[in-house]
Short mmCIF file of C-alpha atoms in Angstrom, two decimals:
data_model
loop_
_atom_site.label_atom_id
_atom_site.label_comp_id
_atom_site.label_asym_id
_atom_site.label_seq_id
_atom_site.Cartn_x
_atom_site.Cartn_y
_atom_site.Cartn_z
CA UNK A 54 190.92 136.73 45.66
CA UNK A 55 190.59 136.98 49.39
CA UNK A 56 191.68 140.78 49.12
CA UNK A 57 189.99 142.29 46.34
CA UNK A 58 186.50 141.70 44.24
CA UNK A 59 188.41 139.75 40.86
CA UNK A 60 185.43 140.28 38.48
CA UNK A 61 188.03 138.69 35.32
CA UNK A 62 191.46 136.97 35.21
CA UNK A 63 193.30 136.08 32.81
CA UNK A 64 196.63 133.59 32.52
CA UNK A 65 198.51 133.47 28.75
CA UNK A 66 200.76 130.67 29.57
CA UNK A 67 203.97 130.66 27.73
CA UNK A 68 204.87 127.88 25.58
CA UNK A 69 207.76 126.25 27.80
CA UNK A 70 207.41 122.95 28.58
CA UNK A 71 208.01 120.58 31.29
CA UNK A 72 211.36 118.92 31.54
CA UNK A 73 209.45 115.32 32.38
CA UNK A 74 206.69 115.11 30.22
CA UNK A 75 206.67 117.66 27.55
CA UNK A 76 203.46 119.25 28.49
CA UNK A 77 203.00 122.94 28.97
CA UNK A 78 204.40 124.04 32.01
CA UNK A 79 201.95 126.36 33.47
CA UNK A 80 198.85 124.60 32.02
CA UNK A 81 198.41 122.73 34.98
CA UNK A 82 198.25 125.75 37.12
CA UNK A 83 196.09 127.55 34.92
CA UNK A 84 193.90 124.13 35.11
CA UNK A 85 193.50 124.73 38.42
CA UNK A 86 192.83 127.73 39.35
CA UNK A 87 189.71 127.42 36.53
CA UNK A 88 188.76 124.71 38.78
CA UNK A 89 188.99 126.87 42.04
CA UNK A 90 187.30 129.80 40.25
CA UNK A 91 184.75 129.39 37.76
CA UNK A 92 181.92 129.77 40.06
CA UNK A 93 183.52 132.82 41.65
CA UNK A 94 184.44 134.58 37.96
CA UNK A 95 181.41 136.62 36.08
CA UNK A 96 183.50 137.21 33.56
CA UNK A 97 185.65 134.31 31.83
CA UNK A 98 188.93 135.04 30.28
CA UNK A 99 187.69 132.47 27.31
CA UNK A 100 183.65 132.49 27.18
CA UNK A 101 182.12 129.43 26.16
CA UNK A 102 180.19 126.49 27.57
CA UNK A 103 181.98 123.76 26.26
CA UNK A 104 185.41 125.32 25.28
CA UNK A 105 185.85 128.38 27.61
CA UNK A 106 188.04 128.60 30.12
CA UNK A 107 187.89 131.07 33.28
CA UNK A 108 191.27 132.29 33.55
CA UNK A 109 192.77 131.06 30.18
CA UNK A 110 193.36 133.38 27.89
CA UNK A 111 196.12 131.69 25.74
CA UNK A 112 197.76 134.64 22.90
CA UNK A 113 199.34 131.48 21.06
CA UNK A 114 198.14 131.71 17.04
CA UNK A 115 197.73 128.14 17.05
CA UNK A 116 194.91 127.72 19.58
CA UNK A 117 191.19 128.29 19.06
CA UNK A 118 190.47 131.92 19.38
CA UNK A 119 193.88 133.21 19.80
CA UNK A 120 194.18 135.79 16.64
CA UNK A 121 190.74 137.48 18.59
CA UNK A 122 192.80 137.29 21.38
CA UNK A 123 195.57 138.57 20.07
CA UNK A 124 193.88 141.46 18.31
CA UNK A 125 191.94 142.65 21.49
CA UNK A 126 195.59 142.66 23.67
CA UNK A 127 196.99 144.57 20.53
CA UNK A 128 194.31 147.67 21.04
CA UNK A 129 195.06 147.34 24.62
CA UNK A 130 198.21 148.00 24.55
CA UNK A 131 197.93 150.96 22.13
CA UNK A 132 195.03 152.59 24.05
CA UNK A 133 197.78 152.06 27.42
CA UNK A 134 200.02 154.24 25.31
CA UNK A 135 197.53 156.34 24.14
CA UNK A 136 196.18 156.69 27.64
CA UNK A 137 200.25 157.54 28.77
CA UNK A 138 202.00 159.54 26.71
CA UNK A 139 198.52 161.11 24.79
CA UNK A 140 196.13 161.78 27.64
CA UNK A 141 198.14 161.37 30.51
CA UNK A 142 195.14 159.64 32.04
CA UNK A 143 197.46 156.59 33.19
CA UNK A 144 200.16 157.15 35.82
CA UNK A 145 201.65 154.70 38.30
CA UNK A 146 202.85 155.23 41.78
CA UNK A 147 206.45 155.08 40.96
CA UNK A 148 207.18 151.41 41.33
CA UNK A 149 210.45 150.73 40.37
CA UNK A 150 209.92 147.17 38.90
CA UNK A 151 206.78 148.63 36.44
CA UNK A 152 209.14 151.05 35.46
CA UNK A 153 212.22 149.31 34.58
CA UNK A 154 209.99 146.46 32.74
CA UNK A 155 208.45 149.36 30.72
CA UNK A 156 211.32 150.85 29.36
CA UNK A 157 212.70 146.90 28.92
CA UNK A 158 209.27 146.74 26.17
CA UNK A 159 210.02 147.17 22.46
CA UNK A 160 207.35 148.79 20.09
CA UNK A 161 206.04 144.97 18.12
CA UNK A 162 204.14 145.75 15.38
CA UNK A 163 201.35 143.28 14.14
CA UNK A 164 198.45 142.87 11.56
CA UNK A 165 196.41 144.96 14.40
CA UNK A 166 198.74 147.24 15.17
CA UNK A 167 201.17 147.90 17.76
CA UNK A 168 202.20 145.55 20.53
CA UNK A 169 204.42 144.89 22.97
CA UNK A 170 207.25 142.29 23.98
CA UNK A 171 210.79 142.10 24.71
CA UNK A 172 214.01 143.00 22.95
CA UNK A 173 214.43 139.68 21.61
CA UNK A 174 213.00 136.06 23.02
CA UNK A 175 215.74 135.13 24.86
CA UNK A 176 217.00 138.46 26.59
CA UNK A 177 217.47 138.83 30.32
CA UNK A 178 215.44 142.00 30.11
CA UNK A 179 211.92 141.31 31.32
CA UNK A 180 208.48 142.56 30.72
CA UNK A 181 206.19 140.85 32.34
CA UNK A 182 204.67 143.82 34.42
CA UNK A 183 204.35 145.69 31.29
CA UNK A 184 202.25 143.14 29.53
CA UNK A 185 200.31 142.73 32.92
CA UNK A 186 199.70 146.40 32.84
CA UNK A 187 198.68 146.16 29.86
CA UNK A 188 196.42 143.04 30.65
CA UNK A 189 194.83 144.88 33.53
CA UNK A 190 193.33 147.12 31.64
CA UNK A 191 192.04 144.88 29.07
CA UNK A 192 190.34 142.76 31.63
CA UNK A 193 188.89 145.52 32.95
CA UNK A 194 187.55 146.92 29.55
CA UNK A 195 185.97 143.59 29.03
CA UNK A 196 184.77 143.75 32.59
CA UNK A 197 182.89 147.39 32.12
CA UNK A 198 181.70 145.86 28.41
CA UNK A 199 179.87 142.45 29.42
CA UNK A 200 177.50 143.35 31.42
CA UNK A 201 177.34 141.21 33.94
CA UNK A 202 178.35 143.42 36.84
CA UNK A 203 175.50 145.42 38.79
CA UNK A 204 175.71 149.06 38.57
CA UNK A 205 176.93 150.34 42.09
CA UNK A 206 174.45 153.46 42.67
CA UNK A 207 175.89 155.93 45.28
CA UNK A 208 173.87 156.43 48.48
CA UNK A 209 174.48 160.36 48.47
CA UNK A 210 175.30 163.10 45.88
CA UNK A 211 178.30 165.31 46.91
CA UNK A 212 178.19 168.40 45.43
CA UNK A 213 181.47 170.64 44.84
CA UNK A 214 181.84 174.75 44.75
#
């Protein structure tokens, strides 16, 4: 936050639990940081007055909201590949770790398509940067669709030829 402009953010917190108490282990966190950045975020994760959330955006089917969420990380994820191996409009700068958790991902097909996860729950093999990948350029569709960002006007033209 102190580095960059974070117009959305977004934390799916997986459902493992706390050895002491049972509650979800990461919900805390995510608690937090809504405290520490709701005034800073235009854009919520979870929109709502009473219910949102600023960096929540929990995938589980269970909670409120999840099957939109679900469906919106689905097209995401098949626009990424679209945008890959279709248009070759998406590259990467080589880093090894985005790489390797790529090719870790397995094709998961769902009532809105494709999506993505891992081999099976409990491998070794992660993909965590995939499905950040992928969530990067969700939040930033939302982002470009809410508008609640200014539009940046240039101070010059530059002309080419």
């Amino acid at each position: 936050m102190s580095r960059y402009e974070v117009t959305w953010f977004g934390v799916d917190p997986s459902p493992a639990r706390d050895d002491d108490d049972e509650s979800l282990y990461w919900m805390a966190l995510a608690d937090q940081w809504h405290r520490d950045f709701r005034e800073k975020l235009p854009v919520w994760a979870t929109p709502g007055a009473n219910i949102g959330h600023s960096v929540l955006f929990d995938m589980r089917l269970s909670q409120r909201g999840g099957m939109e969420r679900n469906k919106l990380f689905t097209e995401s994820a098949m626009q990424v590949v679209k945008d890959i191996e279709d248009d070759a409009t998406l590259t990467h700068d080589g880093d090894a770790g985005l790489r390797l958790h790529v090719h870790n991902a397995r094709r998961r097909p769902n009532q809105w398509g494709v999506s993505l996860g891992k081999i099976t729950r409990d491998s070794s093999k992660l993909v965590d940067l995939a499905v950040c990948m992928v969530g990067a350029r969700m939040g930033r569709r939302v982002v470009l669709n809410s508008g609640k960002l200014p539009v940046k006007r240039r101070s010059r033209v530059v002309g080419w030829g």
